[in-house]
């Protein structure tokens, strides 16, 4: 049976944005009727670009939110909160980070007539969430699932065992046609689908035992920005940008 | 009246791919029923990635095509033609470049039950084309129209006067909701719409006289790769990759 990759119908405003230095994807979603929207995983260095797009498109940004406490870049949520009045910062309660608002597993994040369902998908960090669009046409997986890969599990409360369970029970349980948008890609790919990753992901098609062995053997260097980024991102949801800056 | 940005329904396989060095976007489209597809503006250094995606998705690539003879990177069409048997290279007849197949203004480029209409949009180069999807939900503008910008007009038969006419008569005449996908973006943006560019493009919202003045005053450096890329790209549509390479 051939896998399904077709794009679902979606009367939704949607923009994928890229930050080159950390290869991070930022996502802007808005309800085309009310023009209320959210931004997922913005980066500090591209906050001006993002605010300009939001303004030019006439979007009222209700939340600037993160899939998790990032270790490789500083979040743009604090800057967007300053630039776009009415915008609140949002993160999973269990991340331990500060923010204006929090969500728990299963909660709906509303923007206009649309919503994202927050699903806890820990394993890369303890507080990782995947955001699933109301019609299940798209999901934003953060670093839990990357295109043909996944986030590392060796710090920030990470666990390969937990990540394997999260992906299989909460992401691979979505329809095969669901488009998956990750927080990063290092090869210039922009999107994948559940069907594709269930078939071609070199790590997550393995048994849990093999997956744990792969993740233990990665031997990755410590992220360059971790000592700056993690403390900043734990506070960034409520950080007041100094008036003089 | 608020501009329309909503994504149209499209039972189509669609992938946007990015090449970092030249900030080039490559596009893969396929008919979800027959799995026949085309790739637009592939780059030599990412040909392996692109071929892998085509194979993993089960796409039969019928054409590897270019919007124009690029000056900033070497096209991946010759490599994909080698890697994917059955794939032919395709470019506008008026580009003067070699290829397996050519199209002229207004011709339909068929893949399965879907097609792209080739529209001549000269001005950046003499042979530039924009590819418009059958339902007008998306168009691939090459360097004729970039997000909040446009391609330079100072070499390869370029003309600001001609480019202004091309964009206004052949791209801005599409519905406001048509998603426009450019060959490049240098700020990490991935897509725009006709409505958005008609309202916010800093060059193409100007009068023709002002536009010509802007283009004449850009003072851009000569592209680093032009002396290698242009001759290669004039031949690349039929270049046989040596067996030993
Ligand atoms: Fe992360
Ligand atoms: Fe070009």
GROMACS .gro file of C-alpha atoms and ligand atoms in nm:
model
  492
    1UNK     CA    1   0.000   0.000   0.000
    2UNK     CA    2   0.150   0.333  -0.101
    3UNK     CA    3   0.208   0.585   0.179
    4UNK     CA    4  -0.003   0.903   0.179
    5UNK     CA    5   0.178   1.234   0.164
    6UNK     CA    6  -0.091   1.468   0.032
    7UNK     CA    7  -0.143   1.804   0.195
    8UNK     CA    8  -0.478   1.832   0.372
    9UNK     CA    9  -0.717   2.115   0.305
   10UNK     CA   10  -0.666   2.388   0.564
   11UNK     CA   11  -0.833   2.729   0.564
   12UNK     CA   12  -0.550   2.849   0.784
   13UNK     CA   13  -0.274   3.100   0.755
   14UNK     CA   14   0.053   2.915   0.787
   15UNK     CA   15   0.414   3.024   0.758
   16UNK     CA   16   0.731   2.827   0.817
   17UNK     CA   17   1.035   3.043   0.892
   18UNK     CA   18   1.401   2.946   0.917
   19UNK     CA   19   1.684   3.073   1.138
   20UNK     CA   20   2.015   2.980   0.976
   21UNK     CA   21   2.263   2.984   1.266
   22UNK     CA   22   2.080   2.724   1.475
   23UNK     CA   23   1.885   2.572   1.180
   24UNK     CA   24   1.565   2.637   1.377
   25UNK     CA   25   1.217   2.642   1.225
   26UNK     CA   26   0.968   2.893   1.361
   27UNK     CA   27   0.598   2.850   1.275
   28UNK     CA   28   0.331   3.113   1.246
   29UNK     CA   29  -0.032   2.997   1.240
   30UNK     CA   30  -0.344   3.211   1.232
   31UNK     CA   31  -0.715   3.173   1.190
   32UNK     CA   32  -0.798   3.328   0.852
   33UNK     CA   33  -1.131   3.456   0.984
   34UNK     CA   34  -1.046   3.627   1.312
   35UNK     CA   35  -0.676   3.676   1.225
   36UNK     CA   36  -0.576   3.559   1.575
   37UNK     CA   37  -0.255   3.362   1.567
   38UNK     CA   38   0.030   3.193   1.751
   39UNK     CA   39   0.403   3.162   1.687
   40UNK     CA   40   0.592   2.845   1.779
   41UNK     CA   41   0.965   2.841   1.862
   42UNK     CA   42   1.070   3.191   1.756
   43UNK     CA   43   1.442   3.277   1.784
   44UNK     CA   44   1.585   3.598   1.935
   45UNK     CA   45   1.791   3.696   1.628
   46UNK     CA   46   1.491   3.673   1.392
   47UNK     CA   47   1.234   3.840   1.620
   48UNK     CA   48   1.235   4.159   1.410
   49UNK     CA   49   1.163   3.962   1.091
   50UNK     CA   50   0.886   3.767   1.264
   51UNK     CA   51   0.720   4.077   1.413
   52UNK     CA   52   0.726   4.246   1.072
   53UNK     CA   53   0.553   3.950   0.904
   54UNK     CA   54   0.291   3.933   1.181
   55UNK     CA   55   0.218   4.305   1.141
   56UNK     CA   56   0.216   4.304   0.759
   57UNK     CA   57  -0.023   4.011   0.751
   58UNK     CA   58  -0.254   4.179   1.000
   59UNK     CA   59  -0.226   3.895   1.252
   60UNK     CA   60  -0.312   3.951   1.618
   61UNK     CA   61  -0.057   3.731   1.793
   62UNK     CA   62  -0.210   3.581   2.107
   63UNK     CA   63   0.073   3.347   2.210
   64UNK     CA   64   0.448   3.321   2.152
   65UNK     CA   65   0.517   2.966   2.261
   66UNK     CA   66   0.791   2.705   2.280
   67UNK     CA   67   0.785   2.330   2.229
   68UNK     CA   68   1.054   2.308   2.498
   69UNK     CA   69   1.344   2.485   2.672
   70UNK     CA   70   1.593   2.502   2.385
   71UNK     CA   71   1.966   2.451   2.445
   72UNK     CA   72   2.094   2.573   2.108
   73UNK     CA   73   1.942   2.920   2.074
   74UNK     CA   74   1.772   3.188   2.282
   75UNK     CA   75   1.399   3.203   2.233
   76UNK     CA   76   1.245   3.508   2.067
   77UNK     CA   77   0.933   3.498   2.286
   78UNK     CA   78   1.041   3.779   2.520
   79UNK     CA   79   1.122   4.009   2.227
   80UNK     CA   80   0.795   3.934   2.046
   81UNK     CA   81   0.601   3.998   2.366
   82UNK     CA   82   0.756   4.347   2.372
   83UNK     CA   83   0.707   4.418   2.002
   84UNK     CA   84   0.352   4.287   1.974
   85UNK     CA   85   0.122   4.415   2.249
   86UNK     CA   86  -0.136   4.156   2.354
   87UNK     CA   87   0.098   3.865   2.291
   88UNK     CA   88   0.159   3.635   2.589
   89UNK     CA   89   0.434   3.379   2.635
   90UNK     CA   90   0.334   3.017   2.679
   91UNK     CA   91   0.515   2.693   2.766
   92UNK     CA   92   0.440   2.354   2.925
   93UNK     CA   93   0.400   2.376   3.303
   94UNK     CA   94   0.624   2.071   3.345
   95UNK     CA   95   0.914   2.244   3.163
   96UNK     CA   96   0.982   2.440   3.482
   97UNK     CA   97   1.039   2.757   3.275
   98UNK     CA   98   0.878   3.093   3.350
   99UNK     CA   99   0.610   3.230   3.116
  100UNK     CA  100   0.291   3.435   3.122
  101UNK     CA  101   0.075   3.126   3.069
  102UNK     CA  102   0.117   2.751   3.093
  103UNK     CA  103  -0.050   2.447   2.949
  104UNK     CA  104  -0.071   2.087   3.064
  105UNK     CA  105  -0.096   1.766   2.866
  106UNK     CA  106  -0.410   1.753   2.654
  107UNK     CA  107  -0.495   2.122   2.685
  108UNK     CA  108  -0.625   2.317   2.387
  109UNK     CA  109  -0.439   2.630   2.282
  110UNK     CA  110  -0.702   2.845   2.114
  111UNK     CA  111  -0.645   3.109   1.844
  112UNK     CA  112  -0.967   3.239   1.693
  113UNK     CA  113  -1.175   2.944   1.573
  114UNK     CA  114  -0.874   2.712   1.555
  115UNK     CA  115  -0.674   2.536   1.821
  116UNK     CA  116  -0.364   2.330   1.882
  117UNK     CA  117  -0.377   2.035   2.120
  118UNK     CA  118  -0.070   2.019   2.345
  119UNK     CA  119   0.061   1.664   2.384
  120UNK     CA  120   0.338   1.587   2.631
  121UNK     CA  121   0.617   1.414   2.438
  122UNK     CA  122   0.906   1.406   2.688
  123UNK     CA  123   1.237   1.231   2.625
  124UNK     CA  124   1.450   1.499   2.455
  125UNK     CA  125   1.377   1.717   2.761
  126UNK     CA  126   1.135   1.652   3.045
  127UNK     CA  127   0.904   1.933   2.931
  128UNK     CA  128   0.882   1.868   2.554
  129UNK     CA  129   0.543   1.904   2.388
  130UNK     CA  130   0.405   1.834   2.043
  131UNK     CA  131   0.130   2.065   1.917
  132UNK     CA  132  -0.136   1.895   1.706
  133UNK     CA  133  -0.364   2.109   1.488
  134UNK     CA  134  -0.739   2.063   1.549
  135UNK     CA  135  -0.798   1.870   1.223
  136UNK     CA  136  -0.480   1.658   1.266
  137UNK     CA  137  -0.350   1.784   0.930
  138UNK     CA  138  -0.029   1.907   1.092
  139UNK     CA  139   0.172   1.863   1.411
  140UNK     CA  140   0.470   2.056   1.547
  141UNK     CA  141   0.703   1.806   1.704
  142UNK     CA  142   0.982   2.025   1.843
  143UNK     CA  143   1.290   1.805   1.892
  144UNK     CA  144   1.092   1.492   1.986
  145UNK     CA  145   1.079   1.384   1.622
  146UNK     CA  146   1.303   1.530   1.352
  147UNK     CA  147   1.292   1.443   0.980
  148UNK     CA  148   1.462   1.100   0.963
  149UNK     CA  149   1.591   1.160   1.314
  150UNK     CA  150   1.510   1.278   1.667
  151UNK     CA  151   1.648   1.509   1.933
  152UNK     CA  152   1.933   1.392   2.157
  153UNK     CA  153   1.845   1.250   2.497
  154UNK     CA  154   2.162   1.306   2.701
  155UNK     CA  155   2.079   1.621   2.901
  156UNK     CA  156   1.789   1.836   3.033
  157UNK     CA  157   1.621   1.530   3.185
  158UNK     CA  158   1.636   1.344   2.855
  159UNK     CA  159   1.572   0.970   2.829
  160UNK     CA  160   1.581   0.751   2.519
  161UNK     CA  161   1.332   0.509   2.675
  162UNK     CA  162   1.086   0.793   2.742
  163UNK     CA  163   1.137   0.948   2.397
  164UNK     CA  164   1.071   0.616   2.222
  165UNK     CA  165   0.741   0.582   2.411
  166UNK     CA  166   0.644   0.946   2.342
  167UNK     CA  167   0.698   0.920   1.967
  168UNK     CA  168   0.524   0.585   1.931
  169UNK     CA  169   0.222   0.658   2.153
  170UNK     CA  170   0.163   1.028   2.079
  171UNK     CA  171   0.303   1.105   1.732
  172UNK     CA  172   0.302   0.780   1.533
  173UNK     CA  173  -0.058   0.732   1.654
  174UNK     CA  174  -0.165   1.026   1.435
  175UNK     CA  175  -0.293   0.957   1.080
  176UNK     CA  176  -0.024   0.863   0.827
  177UNK     CA  177  -0.104   1.178   0.626
  178UNK     CA  178  -0.040   1.417   0.918
  179UNK     CA  179   0.234   1.660   0.817
  180UNK     CA  180   0.506   1.679   1.082
  181UNK     CA  181   0.696   2.005   1.126
  182UNK     CA  182   1.011   1.977   1.339
  183UNK     CA  183   1.200   2.247   1.534
  184UNK     CA  184   1.512   2.185   1.327
  185UNK     CA  185   1.647   2.037   1.010
  186UNK     CA  186   2.013   2.047   0.921
  187UNK     CA  187   1.976   1.934   0.559
  188UNK     CA  188   1.726   2.191   0.428
  189UNK     CA  189   1.421   1.965   0.445
  190UNK     CA  190   1.107   2.140   0.570
  191UNK     CA  191   0.844   1.878   0.651
  192UNK     CA  192   0.771   1.508   0.674
  193UNK     CA  193   0.465   1.292   0.747
  194UNK     CA  194   0.376   1.028   1.003
  195UNK     CA  195   0.362   0.764   0.728
  196UNK     CA  196   0.703   0.858   0.601
  197UNK     CA  197   0.874   0.850   0.943
  198UNK     CA  198   0.706   0.522   1.040
  199UNK     CA  199   0.865   0.378   0.727
  200UNK     CA  200   1.196   0.562   0.687
  201UNK     CA  201   1.311   0.703   1.022
  202UNK     CA  202   1.647   0.529   1.077
  203UNK     CA  203   1.612   0.540   1.458
  204UNK     CA  204   1.243   0.516   1.535
  205UNK     CA  205   1.170   0.221   1.307
  206UNK     CA  206   1.397   0.014   1.537
  207UNK     CA  207   1.297  -0.176   1.852
  208UNK     CA  208   1.312   0.016   2.180
  209UNK     CA  209   1.626  -0.172   2.283
  210UNK     CA  210   1.805  -0.088   1.957
  211UNK     CA  211   1.686   0.274   1.977
  212UNK     CA  212   1.828   0.314   2.328
  213UNK     CA  213   2.160   0.167   2.212
  214UNK     CA  214   2.172   0.410   1.915
  215UNK     CA  215   2.098   0.710   2.137
  216UNK     CA  216   2.359   0.603   2.397
  217UNK     CA  217   2.621   0.568   2.125
  218UNK     CA  218   2.579   0.907   1.957
  219UNK     CA  219   2.873   1.074   2.136
  220UNK     CA  220   2.759   1.424   2.043
  221UNK     CA  221   2.954   1.731   2.158
  222UNK     CA  222   2.797   1.956   2.421
  223UNK     CA  223   2.586   2.227   2.247
  224UNK     CA  224   2.793   2.547   2.219
  225UNK     CA  225   2.522   2.774   2.353
  226UNK     CA  226   2.377   2.552   2.627
  227UNK     CA  227   2.520   2.743   2.923
  228UNK     CA  228   2.375   3.070   2.797
  229UNK     CA  229   2.062   2.943   2.625
  230UNK     CA  230   1.911   2.717   2.890
  231UNK     CA  231   1.920   2.969   3.180
  232UNK     CA  232   1.792   3.242   2.945
  233UNK     CA  233   1.514   3.023   2.811
  234UNK     CA  234   1.406   2.923   3.163
  235UNK     CA  235   1.336   3.295   3.228
  236UNK     CA  236   1.265   3.425   2.880
  237UNK     CA  237   0.891   3.388   2.889
  238UNK     CA  238   0.868   3.679   3.132
  239UNK     CA  239   1.193   3.864   3.063
  240UNK     CA  240   1.134   4.238   3.031
  241UNK     CA  241   1.351   4.381   2.754
  242UNK     CA  242   1.535   4.683   2.907
  243UNK     CA  243   1.390   5.010   2.776
  244UNK     CA  244   1.733   5.131   2.668
  245UNK     CA  245   1.810   4.831   2.448
  246UNK     CA  246  -1.056   4.475   0.277
  247UNK     CA  247  -0.823   4.232   0.451
  248UNK     CA  248  -0.579   4.042   0.229
  249UNK     CA  249  -0.627   3.668   0.186
  250UNK     CA  250  -0.342   3.441   0.288
  251UNK     CA  251  -0.516   3.107   0.336
  252UNK     CA  252  -0.365   2.792   0.192
  253UNK     CA  253  -0.577   2.640  -0.084
  254UNK     CA  254  -0.688   2.278  -0.081
  255UNK     CA  255  -0.444   2.072  -0.287
  256UNK     CA  256  -0.442   1.693  -0.319
  257UNK     CA  257  -0.082   1.720  -0.422
  258UNK     CA  258   0.248   1.606  -0.285
  259UNK     CA  259   0.459   1.912  -0.221
  260UNK     CA  260   0.801   1.962  -0.066
  261UNK     CA  261   1.006   2.277  -0.033
  262UNK     CA  262   1.379   2.214   0.012
  263UNK     CA  263   1.657   2.455   0.100
  264UNK     CA  264   2.023   2.475  -0.006
  265UNK     CA  265   2.211   2.685   0.248
  266UNK     CA  266   2.517   2.805   0.058
  267UNK     CA  267   2.323   2.981  -0.220
  268UNK     CA  268   1.998   3.015  -0.017
  269UNK     CA  269   1.818   2.839  -0.302
  270UNK     CA  270   1.477   2.678  -0.273
  271UNK     CA  271   1.412   2.358  -0.464
  272UNK     CA  272   1.054   2.236  -0.507
  273UNK     CA  273   0.926   1.883  -0.547
  274UNK     CA  274   0.569   1.837  -0.669
  275UNK     CA  275   0.390   1.513  -0.748
  276UNK     CA  276   0.046   1.390  -0.833
  277UNK     CA  277  -0.068   1.189  -0.530
  278UNK     CA  278  -0.257   0.944  -0.754
  279UNK     CA  279  -0.006   0.849  -1.025
  280UNK     CA  280   0.301   0.952  -0.818
  281UNK     CA  281   0.450   1.127  -1.122
  282UNK     CA  282   0.638   1.439  -1.024
  283UNK     CA  283   0.869   1.725  -1.116
  284UNK     CA  284   1.152   1.903  -0.937
  285UNK     CA  285   1.210   2.275  -0.985
  286UNK     CA  286   1.552   2.440  -0.940
  287UNK     CA  287   1.752   2.158  -0.782
  288UNK     CA  288   2.113   2.238  -0.679
  289UNK     CA  289   2.416   2.018  -0.752
  290UNK     CA  290   2.532   1.991  -0.387
  291UNK     CA  291   2.191   1.871  -0.265
  292UNK     CA  292   2.117   1.629  -0.552
  293UNK     CA  293   2.181   1.324  -0.331
  294UNK     CA  294   1.936   1.449  -0.069
  295UNK     CA  295   1.675   1.523  -0.335
  296UNK     CA  296   1.713   1.186  -0.508
  297UNK     CA  297   1.676   1.009  -0.172
  298UNK     CA  298   1.351   1.193  -0.092
  299UNK     CA  299   1.213   1.119  -0.440
  300UNK     CA  300   1.292   0.749  -0.398
  301UNK     CA  301   1.165   0.720  -0.040
  302UNK     CA  302   0.837   0.886  -0.132
  303UNK     CA  303   0.793   0.656  -0.430
  304UNK     CA  304   0.781   0.944  -0.679
  305UNK     CA  305   0.850   0.886  -1.050
  306UNK     CA  306   1.032   1.202  -1.145
  307UNK     CA  307   0.944   1.299  -1.503
  308UNK     CA  308   1.120   1.638  -1.524
  309UNK     CA  309   1.409   1.812  -1.349
  310UNK     CA  310   1.355   2.170  -1.456
  311UNK     CA  311   1.485   2.522  -1.403
  312UNK     CA  312   1.307   2.855  -1.382
  313UNK     CA  313   1.615   3.007  -1.552
  314UNK     CA  314   1.990   2.979  -1.607
  315UNK     CA  315   2.115   3.047  -1.254
  316UNK     CA  316   2.430   3.252  -1.191
  317UNK     CA  317   2.479   3.172  -0.823
  318UNK     CA  318   2.484   2.790  -0.815
  319UNK     CA  319   2.519   2.492  -1.047
  320UNK     CA  320   2.191   2.320  -1.122
  321UNK     CA  321   2.134   1.967  -0.995
  322UNK     CA  322   1.936   1.863  -1.303
  323UNK     CA  323   2.222   1.670  -1.468
  324UNK     CA  324   2.291   1.473  -1.149
  325UNK     CA  325   1.924   1.392  -1.090
  326UNK     CA  326   1.889   1.278  -1.452
  327UNK     CA  327   2.168   1.028  -1.381
  328UNK     CA  328   2.036   0.915  -1.043
  329UNK     CA  329   1.670   0.882  -1.143
  330UNK     CA  330   1.620   0.692  -1.468
  331UNK     CA  331   1.326   0.827  -1.669
  332UNK     CA  332   1.384   1.184  -1.555
  333UNK     CA  333   1.436   1.439  -1.833
  334UNK     CA  334   1.578   1.789  -1.804
  335UNK     CA  335   1.358   2.079  -1.905
  336UNK     CA  336   1.404   2.454  -1.952
  337UNK     CA  337   1.252   2.743  -2.151
  338UNK     CA  338   1.349   2.733  -2.518
  339UNK     CA  339   1.427   3.108  -2.506
  340UNK     CA  340   1.685   3.057  -2.227
  341UNK     CA  341   1.927   2.931  -2.491
  342UNK     CA  342   2.041   2.653  -2.256
  343UNK     CA  343   2.070   2.287  -2.355
  344UNK     CA  344   1.823   2.035  -2.212
  345UNK     CA  345   1.639   1.715  -2.307
  346UNK     CA  346   1.310   1.903  -2.349
  347UNK     CA  347   1.198   2.261  -2.387
  348UNK     CA  348   0.881   2.457  -2.326
  349UNK     CA  349   0.753   2.782  -2.467
  350UNK     CA  350   0.532   3.049  -2.312
  351UNK     CA  351   0.191   2.913  -2.216
  352UNK     CA  352   0.282   2.546  -2.247
  353UNK     CA  353   0.156   2.293  -1.994
  354UNK     CA  354   0.411   2.078  -1.812
  355UNK     CA  355   0.222   1.762  -1.725
  356UNK     CA  356   0.294   1.526  -1.431
  357UNK     CA  357   0.024   1.264  -1.384
  358UNK     CA  358  -0.314   1.435  -1.361
  359UNK     CA  359  -0.162   1.768  -1.263
  360UNK     CA  360   0.022   2.032  -1.460
  361UNK     CA  361   0.218   2.352  -1.432
  362UNK     CA  362   0.162   2.631  -1.683
  363UNK     CA  363   0.489   2.791  -1.796
  364UNK     CA  364   0.465   3.169  -1.814
  365UNK     CA  365   0.749   3.373  -1.962
  366UNK     CA  366   0.851   3.630  -1.702
  367UNK     CA  367   1.175   3.778  -1.844
  368UNK     CA  368   1.363   4.068  -1.688
  369UNK     CA  369   1.599   3.902  -1.439
  370UNK     CA  370   1.727   3.696  -1.735
  371UNK     CA  371   1.587   3.676  -2.088
  372UNK     CA  372   1.472   3.316  -2.033
  373UNK     CA  373   1.304   3.338  -1.692
  374UNK     CA  374   0.976   3.153  -1.643
  375UNK     CA  375   0.717   3.133  -1.369
  376UNK     CA  376   0.539   2.800  -1.324
  377UNK     CA  377   0.174   2.827  -1.223
  378UNK     CA  378  -0.002   2.522  -1.077
  379UNK     CA  379  -0.319   2.413  -1.260
  380UNK     CA  380  -0.556   2.539  -0.988
  381UNK     CA  381  -0.360   2.866  -0.939
  382UNK     CA  382  -0.309   2.781  -0.572
  383UNK     CA  383   0.069   2.816  -0.609
  384UNK     CA  384   0.325   2.962  -0.848
  385UNK     CA  385   0.703   2.922  -0.864
  386UNK     CA  386   0.848   3.257  -0.954
  387UNK     CA  387   1.221   3.185  -0.978
  388UNK     CA  388   1.407   3.517  -0.938
  389UNK     CA  389   1.138   3.725  -1.114
  390UNK     CA  390   0.964   3.790  -0.784
  391UNK     CA  391   1.125   3.729  -0.446
  392UNK     CA  392   0.959   3.776  -0.105
  393UNK     CA  393   0.953   4.156  -0.059
  394UNK     CA  394   1.205   4.182  -0.343
  395UNK     CA  395   1.299   4.067  -0.693
  396UNK     CA  396   1.600   3.936  -0.882
  397UNK     CA  397   1.868   4.177  -1.008
  398UNK     CA  398   1.845   4.296  -1.366
  399UNK     CA  399   2.203   4.390  -1.450
  400UNK     CA  400   2.330   4.087  -1.645
  401UNK     CA  401   2.214   3.779  -1.846
  402UNK     CA  402   1.995   3.997  -2.066
  403UNK     CA  403   1.823   4.150  -1.765
  404UNK     CA  404   1.605   4.460  -1.790
  405UNK     CA  405   1.420   4.639  -1.510
  406UNK     CA  406   1.159   4.766  -1.756
  407UNK     CA  407   1.090   4.412  -1.880
  408UNK     CA  408   1.085   4.267  -1.526
  409UNK     CA  409   0.833   4.526  -1.410
  410UNK     CA  410   0.601   4.434  -1.696
  411UNK     CA  411   0.648   4.060  -1.638
  412UNK     CA  412   0.560   4.078  -1.268
  413UNK     CA  413   0.261   4.306  -1.316
  414UNK     CA  414   0.108   4.131  -1.618
  415UNK     CA  415   0.187   3.766  -1.540
  416UNK     CA  416   0.226   3.728  -1.161
  417UNK     CA  417   0.024   4.007  -0.999
  418UNK     CA  418  -0.262   3.910  -1.235
  419UNK     CA  419  -0.302   3.583  -1.043
  420UNK     CA  420  -0.555   3.565  -0.755
  421UNK     CA  421  -0.448   3.744  -0.435
  422UNK     CA  422  -0.451   3.411  -0.249
  423UNK     CA  423  -0.203   3.241  -0.485
  424UNK     CA  424   0.099   3.127  -0.283
  425UNK     CA  425   0.424   3.244  -0.442
  426UNK     CA  426   0.735   3.031  -0.397
  427UNK     CA  427   1.062   3.203  -0.495
  428UNK     CA  428   1.396   3.052  -0.598
  429UNK     CA  429   1.569   3.222  -0.305
  430UNK     CA  430   1.516   3.389   0.025
  431UNK     CA  431   1.802   3.526   0.232
  432UNK     CA  432   1.605   3.585   0.553
  433UNK     CA  433   1.456   3.239   0.612
  434UNK     CA  434   1.110   3.318   0.479
  435UNK     CA  435   0.958   3.038   0.272
  436UNK     CA  436   0.653   3.172   0.089
  437UNK     CA  437   0.444   3.479   0.018
  438UNK     CA  438   0.119   3.552  -0.167
  439UNK     CA  439   0.017   3.773  -0.458
  440UNK     CA  440  -0.195   3.987  -0.223
  441UNK     CA  441   0.092   4.035   0.016
  442UNK     CA  442   0.345   4.138  -0.251
  443UNK     CA  443   0.099   4.371  -0.421
  444UNK     CA  444   0.071   4.546  -0.084
  445UNK     CA  445   0.415   4.515   0.074
  446UNK     CA  446   0.682   4.458  -0.194
  447UNK     CA  447   0.911   4.759  -0.147
  448UNK     CA  448   1.010   4.765  -0.516
  449UNK     CA  449   0.713   4.638  -0.711
  450UNK     CA  450   0.453   4.857  -0.543
  451UNK     CA  451   0.635   5.155  -0.698
  452UNK     CA  452   0.573   5.311  -1.043
  453UNK     CA  453   0.773   5.168  -1.333
  454UNK     CA  454   0.995   5.477  -1.340
  455UNK     CA  455   1.075   5.450  -0.969
  456UNK     CA  456   1.131   5.074  -1.000
  457UNK     CA  457   1.384   5.124  -1.281
  458UNK     CA  458   1.566   5.385  -1.073
  459UNK     CA  459   1.580   5.148  -0.773
  460UNK     CA  460   1.716   4.863  -0.986
  461UNK     CA  461   1.977   5.087  -1.151
  462UNK     CA  462   2.098   5.207  -0.811
  463UNK     CA  463   2.147   4.869  -0.642
  464UNK     CA  464   2.524   4.855  -0.699
  465UNK     CA  465   2.543   4.482  -0.626
  466UNK     CA  466   2.875   4.294  -0.649
  467UNK     CA  467   2.922   4.046  -0.931
  468UNK     CA  468   2.799   3.698  -0.818
  469UNK     CA  469   3.098   3.493  -0.700
  470UNK     CA  470   3.007   3.184  -0.898
  471UNK     CA  471   2.882   3.346  -1.220
  472UNK     CA  472   3.179   3.253  -1.439
  473UNK     CA  473   3.151   2.888  -1.344
  474UNK     CA  474   2.775   2.860  -1.293
  475UNK     CA  475   2.640   3.022  -1.609
  476UNK     CA  476   2.846   2.819  -1.861
  477UNK     CA  477   2.775   2.500  -1.662
  478UNK     CA  478   2.405   2.573  -1.643
  479UNK     CA  479   2.386   2.645  -2.017
  480UNK     CA  480   2.501   2.283  -2.074
  481UNK     CA  481   2.382   2.111  -1.760
  482UNK     CA  482   2.052   1.989  -1.893
  483UNK     CA  483   2.231   1.734  -2.109
  484UNK     CA  484   2.562   1.696  -1.927
  485UNK     CA  485   2.654   1.329  -1.890
  486UNK     CA  486   2.810   1.268  -1.549
  487UNK     CA  487   3.138   1.079  -1.614
  488UNK     CA  488   3.106   0.713  -1.515
  489UNK     CA  489   3.413   0.735  -1.292
  490UNK     CA  490   3.283   1.024  -1.080
  491LIG    FE1  491   1.607   2.106   2.179
  492LIG    FE1  492   1.894   3.397  -1.085
   0.00000   0.00000   0.00000
